[in-house]
Amino acid sequence: MNKLERRKLIETALGKREADLKIENANLVNVFSGEIYSASIYLCGEYIADTVESKNDTNKPAKKIIDLKGKYLAPGFIDSHLHIESSHLTPYHFAEAVIPKGTTTIVADPHEIGNALGEEGIDYMLNASENLPMNQYFLIPSCVPSVVGLETTGAEFNSEIIDKMLDKERVLGLGEIMDYIGVINSDKRMEDIIDVAYQKNKFLQGHAPEVTGNDLSAYLCGGPVSCHEVRNGFHAKEKIRKGMTVDARESSISKNITSIVENIKDFKSPRNFTLCTDDREPKDILEKGHINDCIRTAVKAGLDPIEAVRAVTLNTAQVYNLEKLGAIAPGYKADMVVFDNLKDFNVETVFFKGKIVAENNKMVAEIIKPSLETENKNTVTVKDFKADDFRIKAPIENGTMEIIGMEYISRERSVTRRKVFTVNVKNGYIDLQGTELNFVAVVNRYPENDNIALAVVENFYLEKGAVGTTYSHDSHNLTIIYNKAEDAEIICKRASESGGGVFVAEEGKIIDEVLFPIGGMLSKKPAKELSVDIERMNNLLKEYGIRTDSPVTRPSTLALIVIPDVKMSDLGLVDVVKQEVIKQF
């Protein structure tokens, strides 16, 4: 704010200058005092000039007056952690979907597209999010690849590259530091990456699934300050008590808010507690909501409504040092949300920088869609693999043998364990016919690399055909789960020629697909159109046996080599804890 803007605000607050807008009879949610009371709010340009309790309002001059007639007014909602790529929407189509839900600010980690396209991917996200009627802030990915030496991605970010990227506009800090083992063990690469952000006083976002006790303390001493990978209330209590910010998550896959709130609701207004969406599909955004749905879930679980609003406004703004955001008070940005009640949080009107940008669940402000070269490039380069490349060669010709593979511990969770399977061998190859096991392949999709790794997985529940995706955390190589090698072959070819997406094949034919031609992970379609495509794919995958909340996302969890205990990469079966490739037999 320059001195002219400050002068105008002062004059408006004193009543010497007409306010651009007066909002009266608002039930103001005051996140500083923890009160709700009838108030008038005076706006000058992008800022709030004054807030005053209705009974003390002197009716200062205003060009325009909006009477809320007792509806609730809160600061614009802030999502503390998410990946835009998980919605498969471009940043501008994402904005179209979430602004009507009350989200005026997000802090996104673009490590998905960073792993695929490197710095070009980060620049794309920044360019595609310019001049939007919301704030889209970003963190520079700390783990590209997620663990060096255990997967091959489209780029590698070292401390020098990250140091440079931290100076880009709208970059707040370092994205989720997933290599928690590297941090705890004082790995030089992680030390150097953390240090460049630390020396610039940038935010250090953590990622510490199931890390407790001494290891958690060591991780915090290493620099990271937050965690969205808290899956139960017991861990949330420990992390909050140790000063770690817990970003309670309600994504399309992982739903952790209820468990966390039930265990921490007796805490006295912890400042290190926020809510986030992490990975949310377009259909969930359009039908359930965005961060407003997280508030609703938290309140239903027993969190006080004002505390729930604080968790997506003031708490988040202060954690990220977002000055003049997260509250309705003199000198603050006029980002505000109007909603009907403290139970459902149905958003009716959204203000951004003092202007109405959405009403009645529809955008009012125009969103300018830029023309960007990255959107027209095919970035999926896959070798012309044949069916035989997807068969696991055995050390014997016929009979039975043991092979180390992976098993999911539940239909919903992404955690997998090492398991030894006894399998049949026929004509020199592993034969899974008559079992509930599936084959999995991770195929490298980047130039000058033809890596392919094969393994066996249990409890994936693919009853027939094959499913493949280029949206595969965090390497975003092509992951294929299949029963017959011929189906894997056809998915491989289709992914390469189309630029990426999600594909289902059966009997050597593509049955259905949802294309993600931008970086192999983003669609060019708006949320309403893409939602229909993804819902159709979800229903098909359920018919094929993958009956989870988000079947389309399930395949991507196989390659998530920072989630315990065993995962897959293009280099083979990976022991996540020991950080080594497993010899399968």
Short mmCIF file of N, CA and C in Angstrom, two decimals, residues 376-501:
data_model
loop_
_atom_site.label_atom_id
_atom_site.label_comp_id
_atom_site.label_asym_id
_atom_site.label_seq_id
_atom_site.Cartn_x
_atom_site.Cartn_y
_atom_site.Cartn_z
N ASN A 376 0.32 -26.55 -25.58
CA ASN A 376 0.20 -27.20 -26.90
C ASN A 376 1.35 -28.16 -27.20
N LYS A 377 2.08 -28.58 -26.17
CA LYS A 377 3.21 -29.49 -26.35
C LYS A 377 2.87 -30.89 -25.84
N ASN A 378 3.22 -31.90 -26.61
CA ASN A 378 3.12 -33.28 -26.13
C ASN A 378 4.39 -33.61 -25.36
N THR A 379 4.25 -33.81 -24.07
CA THR A 379 5.42 -34.04 -23.21
C THR A 379 5.59 -35.50 -22.81
N VAL A 380 4.80 -36.38 -23.40
CA VAL A 380 4.88 -37.81 -23.08
C VAL A 380 5.65 -38.53 -24.17
N THR A 381 6.84 -38.97 -23.82
CA THR A 381 7.72 -39.66 -24.77
C THR A 381 7.98 -41.07 -24.25
N VAL A 382 7.33 -42.04 -24.86
CA VAL A 382 7.44 -43.43 -24.39
C VAL A 382 7.97 -44.30 -25.52
N LYS A 383 8.90 -45.17 -25.18
CA LYS A 383 9.43 -46.13 -26.14
C LYS A 383 8.30 -47.03 -26.67
N ASP A 384 8.46 -47.54 -27.84
CA ASP A 384 7.46 -48.42 -28.47
C ASP A 384 7.56 -49.82 -27.86
N PHE A 385 7.07 -49.95 -26.62
CA PHE A 385 7.13 -51.22 -25.93
C PHE A 385 6.10 -52.20 -26.50
N LYS A 386 6.45 -53.48 -26.48
CA LYS A 386 5.56 -54.54 -26.94
C LYS A 386 5.03 -55.34 -25.75
N ALA A 387 4.09 -56.22 -26.02
CA ALA A 387 3.45 -56.99 -24.95
C ALA A 387 4.48 -57.76 -24.12
N ASP A 388 5.48 -58.33 -24.78
CA ASP A 388 6.49 -59.12 -24.04
C ASP A 388 7.25 -58.27 -23.02
N ASP A 389 7.34 -56.97 -23.26
CA ASP A 389 8.04 -56.09 -22.32
C ASP A 389 7.27 -55.95 -21.01
N PHE A 390 6.00 -56.34 -21.01
CA PHE A 390 5.16 -56.22 -19.82
C PHE A 390 4.96 -57.57 -19.12
N ARG A 391 5.75 -58.57 -19.51
CA ARG A 391 5.71 -59.88 -18.85
C ARG A 391 6.93 -60.02 -17.95
N ILE A 392 6.72 -60.54 -16.74
CA ILE A 392 7.83 -60.70 -15.79
C ILE A 392 8.54 -62.02 -16.08
N LYS A 393 9.79 -61.92 -16.50
CA LYS A 393 10.60 -63.11 -16.79
C LYS A 393 11.01 -63.79 -15.49
N ALA A 394 10.74 -65.08 -15.39
CA ALA A 394 11.06 -65.83 -14.17
C ALA A 394 12.39 -66.57 -14.32
N PRO A 395 13.02 -66.93 -13.19
CA PRO A 395 14.29 -67.67 -13.25
C PRO A 395 14.10 -69.16 -13.52
N ILE A 396 12.84 -69.62 -13.59
CA ILE A 396 12.55 -71.02 -13.92
C ILE A 396 11.61 -71.06 -15.11
N GLU A 397 11.48 -72.22 -15.71
CA GLU A 397 10.64 -72.35 -16.91
C GLU A 397 9.18 -72.59 -16.55
N ASN A 398 8.93 -73.50 -15.62
CA ASN A 398 7.58 -73.83 -15.20
C ASN A 398 7.58 -74.21 -13.72
N GLY A 399 6.40 -74.12 -13.08
CA GLY A 399 6.30 -74.49 -11.67
C GLY A 399 5.80 -73.33 -10.82
N THR A 400 6.25 -73.27 -9.57
CA THR A 400 5.87 -72.17 -8.68
C THR A 400 7.13 -71.56 -8.08
N MET A 401 7.01 -70.31 -7.67
CA MET A 401 8.16 -69.61 -7.07
C MET A 401 7.64 -68.48 -6.19
N GLU A 402 8.51 -67.96 -5.36
CA GLU A 402 8.17 -66.82 -4.52
C GLU A 402 8.68 -65.53 -5.16
N ILE A 403 7.86 -64.48 -5.03
CA ILE A 403 8.25 -63.18 -5.55
C ILE A 403 7.81 -62.12 -4.54
N ILE A 404 8.67 -61.14 -4.30
CA ILE A 404 8.33 -60.04 -3.40
C ILE A 404 7.53 -59.00 -4.18
N GLY A 405 6.39 -58.61 -3.63
CA GLY A 405 5.56 -57.59 -4.25
C GLY A 405 5.02 -56.64 -3.21
N MET A 406 3.89 -56.01 -3.51
CA MET A 406 3.31 -55.04 -2.60
C MET A 406 1.83 -55.32 -2.41
N GLU A 407 1.31 -54.98 -1.24
CA GLU A 407 -0.13 -55.12 -0.98
C GLU A 407 -0.66 -53.84 -0.37
N TYR A 408 -1.84 -53.40 -0.83
CA TYR A 408 -2.53 -52.29 -0.20
C TYR A 408 -3.17 -52.80 1.09
N ILE A 409 -3.10 -51.96 2.15
CA ILE A 409 -3.66 -52.41 3.43
C ILE A 409 -5.16 -52.13 3.52
N SER A 410 -5.69 -51.28 2.61
CA SER A 410 -7.13 -51.04 2.56
C SER A 410 -7.50 -50.49 1.20
N ARG A 411 -8.79 -50.45 0.92
CA ARG A 411 -9.25 -49.93 -0.37
C ARG A 411 -9.03 -48.42 -0.49
N GLU A 412 -9.06 -47.70 0.62
CA GLU A 412 -9.02 -46.24 0.57
C GLU A 412 -7.63 -45.67 0.80
N ARG A 413 -6.85 -46.26 1.69
CA ARG A 413 -5.56 -45.67 2.03
C ARG A 413 -4.51 -45.97 0.98
N SER A 414 -3.52 -45.09 0.88
CA SER A 414 -2.45 -45.27 -0.10
C SER A 414 -1.26 -46.03 0.47
N VAL A 415 -1.34 -46.42 1.74
CA VAL A 415 -0.24 -47.16 2.39
C VAL A 415 -0.18 -48.58 1.84
N THR A 416 1.02 -49.04 1.51
CA THR A 416 1.24 -50.39 1.00
C THR A 416 2.36 -51.06 1.79
N ARG A 417 2.31 -52.41 1.83
CA ARG A 417 3.31 -53.18 2.56
C ARG A 417 4.01 -54.16 1.63
N ARG A 418 5.19 -54.54 2.04
CA ARG A 418 5.91 -55.61 1.34
C ARG A 418 5.24 -56.95 1.64
N LYS A 419 5.14 -57.80 0.63
CA LYS A 419 4.58 -59.12 0.85
C LYS A 419 5.23 -60.12 -0.11
N VAL A 420 5.41 -61.33 0.38
CA VAL A 420 5.96 -62.40 -0.45
C VAL A 420 4.80 -63.23 -0.99
N PHE A 421 4.73 -63.38 -2.31
CA PHE A 421 3.67 -64.14 -2.96
C PHE A 421 4.24 -65.41 -3.58
N THR A 422 3.46 -66.48 -3.51
CA THR A 422 3.80 -67.69 -4.25
C THR A 422 2.99 -67.67 -5.54
N VAL A 423 3.68 -67.67 -6.66
CA VAL A 423 3.01 -67.52 -7.95
C VAL A 423 3.39 -68.65 -8.90
N ASN A 424 2.55 -68.86 -9.88
CA ASN A 424 2.82 -69.86 -10.92
C ASN A 424 3.75 -69.29 -11.98
N VAL A 425 4.53 -70.16 -12.57
CA VAL A 425 5.38 -69.79 -13.69
C VAL A 425 5.02 -70.69 -14.88
N LYS A 426 4.79 -70.07 -16.02
CA LYS A 426 4.39 -70.81 -17.22
C LYS A 426 5.23 -70.33 -18.40
N ASN A 427 5.93 -71.27 -19.00
CA ASN A 427 6.78 -70.97 -20.16
C ASN A 427 7.76 -69.83 -19.88
N GLY A 428 8.28 -69.80 -18.66
CA GLY A 428 9.33 -68.85 -18.30
C GLY A 428 8.85 -67.51 -17.79
N TYR A 429 7.51 -67.32 -17.65
CA TYR A 429 6.98 -66.03 -17.21
C TYR A 429 6.02 -66.20 -16.03
N ILE A 430 5.95 -65.19 -15.17
CA ILE A 430 5.00 -65.20 -14.06
C ILE A 430 3.58 -65.23 -14.62
N ASP A 431 2.75 -66.11 -14.07
CA ASP A 431 1.37 -66.27 -14.53
C ASP A 431 0.43 -66.02 -13.34
N LEU A 432 -0.40 -64.98 -13.43
CA LEU A 432 -1.30 -64.63 -12.34
C LEU A 432 -2.74 -65.05 -12.59
N GLN A 433 -2.97 -65.80 -13.63
CA GLN A 433 -4.34 -66.25 -13.92
C GLN A 433 -4.88 -67.08 -12.75
N GLY A 434 -6.15 -66.82 -12.41
CA GLY A 434 -6.78 -67.55 -11.32
C GLY A 434 -6.48 -66.98 -9.95
N THR A 435 -5.78 -65.84 -9.89
CA THR A 435 -5.48 -65.19 -8.61
C THR A 435 -6.16 -63.82 -8.58
N GLU A 436 -6.11 -63.17 -7.43
CA GLU A 436 -6.62 -61.80 -7.31
C GLU A 436 -5.49 -60.78 -7.39
N LEU A 437 -4.32 -61.24 -7.81
CA LEU A 437 -3.18 -60.35 -7.97
C LEU A 437 -3.24 -59.65 -9.32
N ASN A 438 -2.58 -58.49 -9.40
CA ASN A 438 -2.43 -57.77 -10.67
C ASN A 438 -0.96 -57.48 -10.92
N PHE A 439 -0.64 -57.31 -12.19
CA PHE A 439 0.68 -56.80 -12.56
C PHE A 439 0.66 -55.28 -12.49
N VAL A 440 1.81 -54.69 -12.23
CA VAL A 440 1.96 -53.24 -12.31
C VAL A 440 3.24 -52.92 -13.06
N ALA A 441 3.17 -51.94 -13.94
CA ALA A 441 4.34 -51.46 -14.67
C ALA A 441 4.47 -49.96 -14.47
N VAL A 442 5.68 -49.49 -14.26
CA VAL A 442 5.97 -48.06 -14.29
C VAL A 442 6.92 -47.82 -15.45
N VAL A 443 6.45 -47.06 -16.41
CA VAL A 443 7.17 -46.83 -17.67
C VAL A 443 7.64 -45.38 -17.71
N ASN A 444 8.93 -45.16 -17.88
CA ASN A 444 9.43 -43.80 -17.94
C ASN A 444 8.89 -43.09 -19.18
N ARG A 445 8.45 -41.86 -19.02
CA ARG A 445 7.80 -41.11 -20.09
C ARG A 445 8.60 -39.91 -20.56
N TYR A 446 9.87 -39.84 -20.15
CA TYR A 446 10.66 -38.65 -20.45
C TYR A 446 11.70 -38.93 -21.53
N PRO A 447 12.15 -37.89 -22.25
CA PRO A 447 13.08 -38.08 -23.38
C PRO A 447 14.37 -38.79 -22.97
N GLU A 448 14.88 -39.58 -23.89
CA GLU A 448 16.16 -40.26 -23.72
C GLU A 448 16.18 -41.20 -22.53
N ASN A 449 15.03 -41.79 -22.22
CA ASN A 449 14.95 -42.76 -21.13
C ASN A 449 13.90 -43.80 -21.48
N ASP A 450 14.29 -45.06 -21.42
CA ASP A 450 13.34 -46.13 -21.74
C ASP A 450 13.22 -47.13 -20.58
N ASN A 451 13.35 -46.62 -19.35
CA ASN A 451 13.19 -47.49 -18.18
C ASN A 451 11.78 -48.06 -18.11
N ILE A 452 11.69 -49.32 -17.69
CA ILE A 452 10.41 -49.94 -17.39
C ILE A 452 10.63 -50.91 -16.24
N ALA A 453 9.75 -50.87 -15.25
CA ALA A 453 9.86 -51.76 -14.09
C ALA A 453 8.53 -52.46 -13.90
N LEU A 454 8.59 -53.74 -13.53
CA LEU A 454 7.39 -54.57 -13.38
C LEU A 454 7.35 -55.17 -11.98
N ALA A 455 6.13 -55.37 -11.47
CA ALA A 455 5.97 -55.99 -10.16
C ALA A 455 4.58 -56.58 -10.06
N VAL A 456 4.29 -57.10 -8.85
CA VAL A 456 2.99 -57.73 -8.56
C VAL A 456 2.37 -56.97 -7.40
N VAL A 457 1.05 -56.72 -7.48
CA VAL A 457 0.35 -55.99 -6.43
C VAL A 457 -0.91 -56.75 -6.01
N GLU A 458 -1.18 -56.71 -4.71
CA GLU A 458 -2.39 -57.33 -4.17
C GLU A 458 -3.31 -56.25 -3.59
N ASN A 459 -4.59 -56.51 -3.63
CA ASN A 459 -5.62 -55.62 -3.10
C ASN A 459 -5.76 -54.32 -3.89
N PHE A 460 -5.38 -54.37 -5.16
CA PHE A 460 -5.72 -53.26 -6.03
C PHE A 460 -7.12 -53.46 -6.61
N TYR A 461 -7.52 -54.73 -6.69
CA TYR A 461 -8.90 -55.12 -7.02
C TYR A 461 -9.28 -54.82 -8.47
N LEU A 462 -8.32 -54.80 -9.38
CA LEU A 462 -8.67 -54.68 -10.80
C LEU A 462 -9.06 -56.06 -11.31
N GLU A 463 -10.35 -56.25 -11.54
CA GLU A 463 -10.88 -57.59 -11.84
C GLU A 463 -10.71 -57.99 -13.30
N LYS A 464 -10.54 -57.01 -14.19
CA LYS A 464 -10.37 -57.30 -15.60
C LYS A 464 -9.69 -56.13 -16.28
N GLY A 465 -9.18 -56.36 -17.49
CA GLY A 465 -8.61 -55.28 -18.28
C GLY A 465 -7.38 -54.65 -17.66
N ALA A 466 -7.18 -53.37 -17.98
CA ALA A 466 -6.02 -52.62 -17.51
C ALA A 466 -6.38 -51.15 -17.39
N VAL A 467 -5.70 -50.48 -16.48
CA VAL A 467 -5.84 -49.03 -16.34
C VAL A 467 -4.45 -48.43 -16.27
N GLY A 468 -4.28 -47.31 -16.97
CA GLY A 468 -2.98 -46.63 -16.96
C GLY A 468 -3.16 -45.14 -16.82
N THR A 469 -2.16 -44.47 -16.25
CA THR A 469 -2.25 -43.03 -16.07
C THR A 469 -0.88 -42.38 -16.12
N THR A 470 -0.82 -41.19 -16.70
CA THR A 470 0.41 -40.39 -16.65
C THR A 470 0.36 -39.41 -15.49
N TYR A 471 -0.77 -39.38 -14.76
CA TYR A 471 -0.82 -38.60 -13.53
C TYR A 471 -0.51 -39.57 -12.40
N SER A 472 0.77 -39.66 -12.06
CA SER A 472 1.25 -40.71 -11.17
C SER A 472 2.26 -40.12 -10.20
N HIS A 473 1.78 -39.83 -8.99
CA HIS A 473 2.64 -39.19 -7.98
C HIS A 473 3.95 -39.95 -7.80
N ASP A 474 5.11 -39.28 -7.61
CA ASP A 474 5.31 -37.88 -7.89
C ASP A 474 6.13 -37.72 -9.16
N SER A 475 6.53 -38.86 -9.71
CA SER A 475 7.34 -38.85 -10.93
C SER A 475 6.51 -38.53 -12.16
N HIS A 476 5.25 -38.93 -12.12
CA HIS A 476 4.33 -38.79 -13.26
C HIS A 476 4.85 -39.50 -14.50
N ASN A 477 5.51 -40.62 -14.21
CA ASN A 477 5.75 -41.59 -15.27
C ASN A 477 4.42 -42.30 -15.55
N LEU A 478 4.42 -43.14 -16.56
CA LEU A 478 3.21 -43.88 -16.92
C LEU A 478 3.09 -45.11 -16.03
N THR A 479 2.05 -45.15 -15.21
CA THR A 479 1.79 -46.30 -14.34
C THR A 479 0.63 -47.10 -14.92
N ILE A 480 0.82 -48.40 -15.08
CA ILE A 480 -0.20 -49.27 -15.64
C ILE A 480 -0.43 -50.45 -14.71
N ILE A 481 -1.68 -50.72 -14.39
CA ILE A 481 -2.06 -51.92 -13.63
C ILE A 481 -2.85 -52.79 -14.60
N TYR A 482 -2.49 -54.06 -14.68
CA TYR A 482 -3.06 -54.87 -15.77
C TYR A 482 -3.10 -56.34 -15.41
N ASN A 483 -3.91 -57.04 -16.18
CA ASN A 483 -3.99 -58.50 -16.09
C ASN A 483 -3.35 -59.18 -17.29
N LYS A 484 -3.47 -58.52 -18.46
CA LYS A 484 -2.88 -59.06 -19.68
C LYS A 484 -1.90 -58.05 -20.27
N ALA A 485 -0.76 -58.56 -20.72
CA ALA A 485 0.29 -57.70 -21.25
C ALA A 485 -0.15 -56.94 -22.49
N GLU A 486 -1.04 -57.52 -23.27
CA GLU A 486 -1.50 -56.87 -24.50
C GLU A 486 -2.26 -55.57 -24.19
N ASP A 487 -2.98 -55.55 -23.07
CA ASP A 487 -3.70 -54.34 -22.68
C ASP A 487 -2.74 -53.25 -22.23
N ALA A 488 -1.67 -53.65 -21.55
CA ALA A 488 -0.66 -52.68 -21.14
C ALA A 488 0.02 -52.06 -22.35
N GLU A 489 0.26 -52.89 -23.36
CA GLU A 489 0.91 -52.40 -24.59
C GLU A 489 0.06 -51.31 -25.26
N ILE A 490 -1.24 -51.54 -25.37
CA ILE A 490 -2.10 -50.59 -26.07
C ILE A 490 -2.24 -49.28 -25.29
N ILE A 491 -2.24 -49.37 -23.95
CA ILE A 491 -2.28 -48.15 -23.13
C ILE A 491 -0.99 -47.35 -23.31
N CYS A 492 0.12 -48.04 -23.37
CA CYS A 492 1.41 -47.38 -23.55
C CYS A 492 1.42 -46.58 -24.86
N LYS A 493 0.95 -47.18 -25.92
CA LYS A 493 0.93 -46.51 -27.22
C LYS A 493 -0.01 -45.31 -27.20
N ARG A 494 -1.19 -45.49 -26.60
CA ARG A 494 -2.18 -44.41 -26.60
C ARG A 494 -1.71 -43.23 -25.74
N ALA A 495 -1.07 -43.50 -24.63
CA ALA A 495 -0.57 -42.43 -23.77
C ALA A 495 0.47 -41.59 -24.50
N SER A 496 1.32 -42.25 -25.27
CA SER A 496 2.38 -41.55 -25.99
C SER A 496 1.84 -40.65 -27.08
N GLU A 497 0.88 -41.15 -27.84
CA GLU A 497 0.38 -40.37 -28.97
C GLU A 497 -0.58 -39.26 -28.54
N SER A 498 -1.21 -39.40 -27.37
CA SER A 498 -2.22 -38.43 -26.95
C SER A 498 -1.68 -37.32 -26.06
N GLY A 499 -0.51 -37.52 -25.48
CA GLY A 499 0.03 -36.54 -24.55
C GLY A 499 -0.32 -36.79 -23.10
N GLY A 500 -1.00 -37.92 -22.84
CA GLY A 500 -1.23 -38.31 -21.47
C GLY A 500 -2.68 -38.26 -21.04
N GLY A 501 -2.94 -38.90 -19.90
CA GLY A 501 -4.28 -38.97 -19.35
C GLY A 501 -4.49 -40.25 -18.57
#
